[in-house]
Amino acid sequence: MTPPSSHNTPAGSPHDGAGRPPDPSHEPSRGPNPDPSADRTPERAPDVVRSRFDRGVVRVAQFAAWLVFIAMAISVYEVIMRYGFGAPTSWVHESVVMLVAVSFCLGGPAALASNRHIRVKVLYDAVGPRFRLWLDRFNDLVTFGFCLGMTYAAWVMFYGASHNPLGEWQLERSGTSWNPPFPALVKGMILAAVAIMCVQALIHL
């Protein structure tokens, strides 16, 4: 018997012209994966920090966040000393107030740097991207003007807390038995915070 010729092989038959099954290593390529999501790498969330200055502010704020932990630790120390050993301290309460105040001062620049301020977005969400750009510019302009005015007010407040009526350098103190210069320090941090926010708003604008 003669082997069947190739022209007698039905179309779509799994056998080649010689009657043997096709070699799977010679099968044509099927092309790329039909599922486009199989090889897709997960996209990173967009970075909300808009400048190097903002990135530096965020890093400083992350360090300052540990001040709250320190305030908690020395508060526990005060409770143990007061009620466990009958030896209350004279410095813990004022230190806790100062540490928490400093961390709060840096909260404003950190929120502005990472774009996490609370806002009402009814109008912002109802308009297109081009109008949103102009709203962002208007918001940055208003923020800059407000922070500029607050910087001036904070400077006047800090100058009064760091100089006596004769204009000589003399830090304002708490007036307690420990009497640290924490009031002047906190007012200086308020000045630094609003000045930083002023620079941030200008860079954003």
CSV table of N, CA and C in Angstrom, one decimal, residues 39-171:
chain,number,residue,atom,x,y,z
A,39,ASP,N,0.6,40.3,32.4
A,39,ASP,CA,2.0,40.8,32.5
A,39,ASP,C,2.1,42.2,32.9
A,40,ARG,N,1.0,42.8,33.3
A,40,ARG,CA,1.0,44.2,33.7
A,40,ARG,C,1.5,44.4,35.1
A,41,THR,N,2.5,45.2,35.3
A,41,THR,CA,3.1,45.5,36.6
A,41,THR,C,2.2,46.5,37.3
A,42,PRO,N,2.0,46.3,38.6
A,42,PRO,CA,1.1,47.3,39.3
A,42,PRO,C,1.7,48.7,39.3
A,43,GLU,N,0.8,49.6,39.0
A,43,GLU,CA,1.2,51.0,38.9
A,43,GLU,C,1.3,51.6,40.3
A,44,ARG,N,2.4,52.4,40.5
A,44,ARG,CA,2.5,53.1,41.8
A,44,ARG,C,1.6,54.3,41.9
A,45,ALA,N,1.1,54.6,43.1
A,45,ALA,CA,0.3,55.7,43.3
A,45,ALA,C,1.1,57.0,43.0
A,46,PRO,N,0.5,58.0,42.4
A,46,PRO,CA,1.2,59.2,42.2
A,46,PRO,C,1.7,59.9,43.5
A,47,ASP,N,2.9,60.4,43.4
A,47,ASP,CA,3.5,61.1,44.5
A,47,ASP,C,2.9,62.4,44.7
A,48,VAL,N,2.3,62.6,45.9
A,48,VAL,CA,1.6,63.9,46.1
A,48,VAL,C,2.5,65.0,46.6
A,49,VAL,N,3.8,64.6,46.9
A,49,VAL,CA,4.8,65.6,47.3
A,49,VAL,C,5.3,66.3,46.0
A,50,ARG,N,5.1,67.6,45.9
A,50,ARG,CA,5.3,68.3,44.6
A,50,ARG,C,6.7,68.9,44.4
A,51,SER,N,7.6,68.9,45.4
A,51,SER,CA,8.9,69.6,45.3
A,51,SER,C,9.9,69.0,46.3
A,52,ARG,N,11.1,69.2,46.0
A,52,ARG,CA,12.2,68.7,46.9
A,52,ARG,C,12.0,69.4,48.3
A,53,PHE,N,11.6,70.7,48.3
A,53,PHE,CA,11.4,71.4,49.5
A,53,PHE,C,10.3,70.7,50.4
A,54,ASP,N,9.2,70.3,49.7
A,54,ASP,CA,8.2,69.6,50.4
A,54,ASP,C,8.7,68.3,50.9
A,55,ARG,N,9.5,67.6,50.1
A,55,ARG,CA,10.0,66.3,50.6
A,55,ARG,C,10.9,66.4,51.8
A,56,GLY,N,11.6,67.5,51.9
A,56,GLY,CA,12.4,67.8,53.1
A,56,GLY,C,11.5,68.1,54.3
A,57,VAL,N,10.5,68.8,54.1
A,57,VAL,CA,9.5,69.1,55.1
A,57,VAL,C,8.9,67.9,55.7
A,58,VAL,N,8.5,67.0,54.8
A,58,VAL,CA,7.9,65.7,55.2
A,58,VAL,C,8.9,64.9,56.1
A,59,ARG,N,10.1,64.9,55.7
A,59,ARG,CA,11.1,64.1,56.5
A,59,ARG,C,11.3,64.7,57.9
A,60,VAL,N,11.4,66.0,57.9
A,60,VAL,CA,11.5,66.7,59.2
A,60,VAL,C,10.3,66.4,60.1
A,61,ALA,N,9.1,66.4,59.5
A,61,ALA,CA,7.9,66.2,60.2
A,61,ALA,C,7.8,64.8,60.7
A,62,GLN,N,8.3,63.8,59.9
A,62,GLN,CA,8.3,62.4,60.4
A,62,GLN,C,9.2,62.3,61.6
A,63,PHE,N,10.3,63.0,61.6
A,63,PHE,CA,11.2,63.0,62.8
A,63,PHE,C,10.5,63.7,64.0
A,64,ALA,N,9.8,64.8,63.7
A,64,ALA,CA,9.1,65.5,64.8
A,64,ALA,C,8.0,64.7,65.4
A,65,ALA,N,7.4,63.8,64.6
A,65,ALA,CA,6.3,63.0,65.1
A,65,ALA,C,6.7,62.2,66.4
A,66,TRP,N,8.0,61.9,66.5
A,66,TRP,CA,8.5,61.1,67.6
A,66,TRP,C,8.5,62.0,68.9
A,67,LEU,N,8.3,63.3,68.8
A,67,LEU,CA,8.2,64.1,70.0
A,67,LEU,C,7.0,63.7,70.8
A,68,VAL,N,5.9,63.3,70.1
A,68,VAL,CA,4.7,62.9,70.9
A,68,VAL,C,5.0,61.6,71.7
A,69,PHE,N,5.8,60.7,71.1
A,69,PHE,CA,6.2,59.5,71.8
A,69,PHE,C,7.0,59.9,73.1
A,70,ILE,N,7.9,60.8,72.9
A,70,ILE,CA,8.8,61.3,74.0
A,70,ILE,C,7.9,61.9,75.1
A,71,ALA,N,6.9,62.7,74.7
A,71,ALA,CA,6.0,63.3,75.6
A,71,ALA,C,5.2,62.2,76.4
A,72,MET,N,4.8,61.2,75.7
A,72,MET,CA,4.1,60.1,76.4
A,72,MET,C,5.0,59.4,77.4
A,73,ALA,N,6.2,59.2,77.0
A,73,ALA,CA,7.2,58.4,77.8
A,73,ALA,C,7.5,59.2,79.1
A,74,ILE,N,7.7,60.5,79.0
A,74,ILE,CA,8.0,61.2,80.2
A,74,ILE,C,6.8,61.5,81.1
A,75,SER,N,5.6,61.4,80.5
A,75,SER,CA,4.3,61.5,81.2
A,75,SER,C,4.2,60.2,82.1
A,76,VAL,N,4.5,59.1,81.5
A,76,VAL,CA,4.5,57.8,82.3
A,76,VAL,C,5.5,57.9,83.4
A,77,TYR,N,6.7,58.4,83.1
A,77,TYR,CA,7.7,58.6,84.2
A,77,TYR,C,7.2,59.5,85.3
A,78,GLU,N,6.5,60.5,85.0
A,78,GLU,CA,5.9,61.4,86.0
A,78,GLU,C,4.9,60.7,86.9
A,79,VAL,N,4.1,59.9,86.3
A,79,VAL,CA,3.1,59.1,87.0
A,79,VAL,C,3.8,58.2,88.0
A,80,ILE,N,4.8,57.5,87.5
A,80,ILE,CA,5.5,56.5,88.4
A,80,ILE,C,6.2,57.2,89.5
A,81,MET,N,6.9,58.3,89.2
A,81,MET,CA,7.6,59.0,90.3
A,81,MET,C,6.6,59.7,91.3
A,82,ARG,N,5.5,60.2,90.8
A,82,ARG,CA,4.5,60.9,91.7
A,82,ARG,C,3.8,59.9,92.6
A,83,TYR,N,3.2,58.8,92.0
A,83,TYR,CA,2.4,57.9,92.8
A,83,TYR,C,3.1,56.7,93.3
A,84,GLY,N,4.3,56.3,92.6
A,84,GLY,CA,5.0,55.2,93.1
A,84,GLY,C,6.1,55.5,94.1
A,85,PHE,N,6.7,56.7,94.0
A,85,PHE,CA,7.8,57.0,94.9
A,85,PHE,C,7.6,58.3,95.7
A,86,GLY,N,6.4,59.0,95.4
A,86,GLY,CA,6.1,60.2,96.1
A,86,GLY,C,7.1,61.3,95.8
A,87,ALA,N,7.6,61.3,94.6
A,87,ALA,CA,8.6,62.4,94.2
A,87,ALA,C,8.2,63.0,92.9
A,88,PRO,N,7.2,63.8,92.9
A,88,PRO,CA,6.8,64.4,91.6
A,88,PRO,C,7.9,65.3,91.0
A,89,THR,N,7.9,65.4,89.7
A,89,THR,CA,8.8,66.3,89.0
A,89,THR,C,8.3,67.7,88.9
A,90,SER,N,9.2,68.6,88.5
A,90,SER,CA,8.8,70.0,88.3
A,90,SER,C,9.0,70.3,86.8
A,91,TRP,N,9.4,69.4,86.0
A,91,TRP,CA,9.7,69.7,84.6
A,91,TRP,C,8.9,68.9,83.6
A,92,VAL,N,8.2,67.9,84.0
A,92,VAL,CA,7.5,67.0,83.0
A,92,VAL,C,6.4,67.7,82.3
A,93,HIS,N,5.5,68.4,83.1
A,93,HIS,CA,4.3,69.0,82.6
A,93,HIS,C,4.6,70.0,81.5
A,94,GLU,N,5.5,70.9,81.8
A,94,GLU,CA,5.9,72.0,80.8
A,94,GLU,C,6.6,71.4,79.6
A,95,SER,N,7.4,70.3,79.9
A,95,SER,CA,8.1,69.7,78.7
A,95,SER,C,7.1,69.0,77.8
A,96,VAL,N,6.1,68.4,78.4
A,96,VAL,CA,5.1,67.7,77.5
A,96,VAL,C,4.3,68.8,76.7
A,97,VAL,N,3.9,69.9,77.3
A,97,VAL,CA,3.2,70.9,76.6
A,97,VAL,C,4.1,71.4,75.4
A,98,MET,N,5.4,71.7,75.7
A,98,MET,CA,6.3,72.2,74.7
A,98,MET,C,6.5,71.2,73.5
A,99,LEU,N,6.7,69.9,73.9
A,99,LEU,CA,6.9,68.9,72.8
A,99,LEU,C,5.7,68.7,71.9
A,100,VAL,N,4.5,68.7,72.5
A,100,VAL,CA,3.3,68.5,71.7
A,100,VAL,C,3.0,69.8,70.9
A,101,ALA,N,3.3,71.0,71.4
A,101,ALA,CA,3.1,72.2,70.7
A,101,ALA,C,4.1,72.3,69.5
A,102,VAL,N,5.3,71.8,69.6
A,102,VAL,CA,6.3,71.9,68.5
A,102,VAL,C,5.8,70.9,67.4
A,103,SER,N,5.3,69.7,67.8
A,103,SER,CA,4.9,68.7,66.8
A,103,SER,C,3.6,69.3,66.1
A,104,PHE,N,2.8,70.0,66.8
A,104,PHE,CA,1.6,70.5,66.1
A,104,PHE,C,2.0,71.7,65.2
A,105,CYS,N,3.0,72.4,65.6
A,105,CYS,CA,3.4,73.5,64.7
A,105,CYS,C,3.9,73.0,63.3
A,106,LEU,N,4.6,71.8,63.3
A,106,LEU,CA,5.1,71.3,62.1
A,106,LEU,C,4.0,70.4,61.4
A,107,GLY,N,2.9,70.3,62.0
A,107,GLY,CA,1.8,69.5,61.3
A,107,GLY,C,1.2,70.3,60.1
A,108,GLY,N,1.2,71.6,60.2
A,108,GLY,CA,0.7,72.4,59.1
A,108,GLY,C,1.6,72.3,57.8
A,109,PRO,N,2.9,72.6,57.9
A,109,PRO,CA,3.7,72.4,56.7
A,109,PRO,C,3.7,71.0,56.2
A,110,ALA,N,3.6,70.0,57.1
A,110,ALA,CA,3.6,68.6,56.6
A,110,ALA,C,2.3,68.3,55.8
A,111,ALA,N,1.2,68.8,56.3
A,111,ALA,CA,-0.1,68.6,55.6
A,111,ALA,C,-0.1,69.3,54.3
A,112,LEU,N,0.5,70.5,54.2
A,112,LEU,CA,0.6,71.2,53.0
A,112,LEU,C,1.6,70.5,52.0
A,113,ALA,N,2.6,70.0,52.5
A,113,ALA,CA,3.6,69.3,51.6
A,113,ALA,C,3.0,68.1,51.0
A,114,SER,N,2.2,67.3,51.7
A,114,SER,CA,1.7,66.1,51.2
A,114,SER,C,0.2,66.2,50.7
A,115,ASN,N,-0.2,67.5,50.6
A,115,ASN,CA,-1.6,67.8,50.1
A,115,ASN,C,-2.7,67.0,50.8
A,116,ARG,N,-2.6,67.1,52.1
A,116,ARG,CA,-3.6,66.4,52.9
A,116,ARG,C,-4.4,67.3,53.8
A,117,HIS,N,-4.5,68.6,53.5
A,117,HIS,CA,-5.4,69.5,54.2
A,117,HIS,C,-6.8,69.1,53.9
A,118,ILE,N,-7.7,69.3,54.9
A,118,ILE,CA,-9.1,69.0,54.7
A,118,ILE,C,-9.7,70.2,53.9
A,119,ARG,N,-10.5,69.9,52.9
A,119,ARG,CA,-11.1,70.9,52.1
A,119,ARG,C,-12.5,70.5,51.6
A,120,VAL,N,-13.2,71.5,51.2
A,120,VAL,CA,-14.6,71.3,50.7
A,120,VAL,C,-14.4,71.2,49.1
A,121,LYS,N,-14.7,70.1,48.5
A,121,LYS,CA,-14.4,69.9,47.1
A,121,LYS,C,-15.6,69.8,46.2
A,122,VAL,N,-16.7,70.4,46.7
A,122,VAL,CA,-18.0,70.3,45.9
A,122,VAL,C,-17.8,71.0,44.5
A,123,LEU,N,-17.2,72.2,44.5
A,123,LEU,CA,-17.0,72.9,43.2
A,123,LEU,C,-15.8,72.2,42.5
A,124,TYR,N,-14.8,71.8,43.2
A,124,TYR,CA,-13.6,71.3,42.6
A,124,TYR,C,-13.9,70.0,41.8
A,125,ASP,N,-14.8,69.1,42.3
A,125,ASP,CA,-15.1,67.9,41.7
A,125,ASP,C,-16.1,68.1,40.6
A,126,ALA,N,-16.8,69.2,40.5
A,126,ALA,CA,-17.8,69.4,39.5
A,126,ALA,C,-17.3,70.0,38.2
A,127,VAL,N,-16.0,70.4,38.1
A,127,VAL,CA,-15.5,71.1,37.0
A,127,VAL,C,-14.4,70.2,36.3
A,128,GLY,N,-14.0,70.7,35.1
A,128,GLY,CA,-13.0,69.9,34.3
A,128,GLY,C,-11.6,70.2,34.8
A,129,PRO,N,-10.7,69.4,34.2
A,129,PRO,CA,-9.3,69.6,34.7
A,129,PRO,C,-8.7,70.9,34.4
A,130,ARG,N,-9.1,71.6,33.3
A,130,ARG,CA,-8.5,73.0,33.1
A,130,ARG,C,-8.9,74.0,34.1
A,131,PHE,N,-10.2,73.9,34.5
A,131,PHE,CA,-10.7,74.8,35.5
A,131,PHE,C,-10.1,74.4,36.9
A,132,ARG,N,-9.9,73.2,37.1
A,132,ARG,CA,-9.3,72.7,38.4
A,132,ARG,C,-7.9,73.3,38.5
A,133,LEU,N,-7.2,73.4,37.4
A,133,LEU,CA,-5.8,74.0,37.4
A,133,LEU,C,-5.9,75.4,37.9
A,134,TRP,N,-6.8,76.2,37.4
A,134,TRP,CA,-7.0,77.6,37.8
A,134,TRP,C,-7.4,77.7,39.3
A,135,LEU,N,-8.3,76.7,39.7
A,135,LEU,CA,-8.6,76.7,41.1
A,135,LEU,C,-7.4,76.4,42.0
A,136,ASP,N,-6.5,75.5,41.5
A,136,ASP,CA,-5.3,75.2,42.3
A,136,ASP,C,-4.4,76.5,42.4
A,137,ARG,N,-4.3,77.2,41.3
A,137,ARG,CA,-3.5,78.4,41.3
A,137,ARG,C,-4.1,79.4,42.2
A,138,PHE,N,-5.4,79.6,42.2
A,138,PHE,CA,-6.1,80.6,43.1
A,138,PHE,C,-5.9,80.2,44.5
A,139,ASN,N,-6.0,78.9,44.8
A,139,ASN,CA,-5.8,78.4,46.2
A,139,ASN,C,-4.4,78.6,46.7
A,140,ASP,N,-3.4,78.4,45.8
A,140,ASP,CA,-2.0,78.6,46.2
A,140,ASP,C,-1.7,80.1,46.4
A,141,LEU,N,-2.4,80.9,45.6
A,141,LEU,CA,-2.2,82.4,45.8
A,141,LEU,C,-2.8,82.9,47.1
A,142,VAL,N,-4.0,82.4,47.4
A,142,VAL,CA,-4.6,82.8,48.7
A,142,VAL,C,-3.8,82.2,49.9
A,143,THR,N,-3.3,81.0,49.7
A,143,THR,CA,-2.5,80.4,50.8
A,143,THR,C,-1.2,81.2,51.0
A,144,PHE,N,-0.6,81.6,49.9
A,144,PHE,CA,0.6,82.4,50.1
A,144,PHE,C,0.3,83.7,50.8
A,145,GLY,N,-0.8,84.4,50.4
A,145,GLY,CA,-1.1,85.7,51.0
A,145,GLY,C,-1.4,85.5,52.5
A,146,PHE,N,-2.2,84.5,52.8
A,146,PHE,CA,-2.5,84.2,54.2
A,146,PHE,C,-1.3,83.9,55.0
A,147,CYS,N,-0.4,83.0,54.5
A,147,CYS,CA,0.8,82.6,55.3
A,147,CYS,C,1.7,83.8,55.4
A,148,LEU,N,1.8,84.7,54.4
A,148,LEU,CA,2.6,85.8,54.5
A,148,LEU,C,2.2,86.8,55.6
A,149,GLY,N,0.9,87.0,55.7
A,149,GLY,CA,0.4,87.8,56.8
A,149,GLY,C,0.6,87.1,58.2
A,150,MET,N,0.4,85.8,58.2
A,150,MET,CA,0.6,85.1,59.4
A,150,MET,C,2.1,85.1,59.8
A,151,THR,N,3.0,85.1,58.9
A,151,THR,CA,4.4,85.2,59.1
A,151,THR,C,4.8,86.5,59.8
A,152,TYR,N,4.2,87.6,59.3
A,152,TYR,CA,4.4,88.9,59.9
A,152,TYR,C,3.9,88.9,61.3
A,153,ALA,N,2.7,88.4,61.5
A,153,ALA,CA,2.1,88.4,62.9
A,153,ALA,C,2.9,87.5,63.8
A,154,ALA,N,3.4,86.4,63.3
A,154,ALA,CA,4.2,85.5,64.2
A,154,ALA,C,5.6,86.1,64.5
A,155,TRP,N,6.1,86.9,63.5
A,155,TRP,CA,7.4,87.6,63.8
A,155,TRP,C,7.2,88.6,64.9
A,156,VAL,N,6.1,89.4,64.9
A,156,VAL,CA,5.9,90.4,65.9
A,156,VAL,C,5.7,89.7,67.3
A,157,MET,N,5.0,88.5,67.3
A,157,MET,CA,4.8,87.8,68.5
A,157,MET,C,6.1,87.2,69.1
A,158,PHE,N,6.9,86.7,68.1
A,158,PHE,CA,8.2,86.1,68.6
A,158,PHE,C,9.2,87.2,69.0
A,159,TYR,N,9.2,88.3,68.4
A,159,TYR,CA,10.1,89.4,68.8
A,159,TYR,C,9.7,89.9,70.2
A,160,GLY,N,8.5,90.0,70.5
A,160,GLY,CA,8.1,90.4,71.8
A,160,GLY,C,8.4,89.3,72.9
A,161,ALA,N,8.5,88.1,72.4
A,161,ALA,CA,8.8,87.0,73.4
A,161,ALA,C,10.3,86.8,73.5
A,162,SER,N,11.1,87.4,72.7
A,162,SER,CA,12.6,87.2,72.7
A,162,SER,C,13.4,88.5,73.0
A,163,HIS,N,12.7,89.6,73.2
A,163,HIS,CA,13.4,90.8,73.5
A,163,HIS,C,12.6,91.6,74.6
A,164,ASN,N,13.4,92.2,75.5
A,164,ASN,CA,12.7,93.0,76.5
A,164,ASN,C,12.3,94.4,76.0
A,165,PRO,N,11.7,95.2,76.8
A,165,PRO,CA,11.2,96.5,76.3
A,165,PRO,C,12.3,97.4,75.8
A,166,LEU,N,13.6,97.2,76.2
A,166,LEU,CA,14.7,97.9,75.7
A,166,LEU,C,15.3,97.4,74.4
A,167,GLY,N,14.7,96.4,73.9
A,167,GLY,CA,15.2,95.8,72.6
A,167,GLY,C,16.3,94.8,72.8
A,168,GLU,N,16.6,94.4,74.0
A,168,GLU,CA,17.7,93.5,74.2
A,168,GLU,C,17.2,92.1,74.2
A,169,TRP,N,18.1,91.1,73.8
A,169,TRP,CA,17.7,89.7,73.7
A,169,TRP,C,17.4,89.2,75.1
A,170,GLN,N,16.2,88.7,75.3
A,170,GLN,CA,15.8,88.2,76.6
A,170,GLN,C,14.5,87.3,76.3
A,171,LEU,N,14.7,86.0,76.4
A,171,LEU,CA,13.7,85.0,76.1
A,171,LEU,C,12.6,85.0,77.2
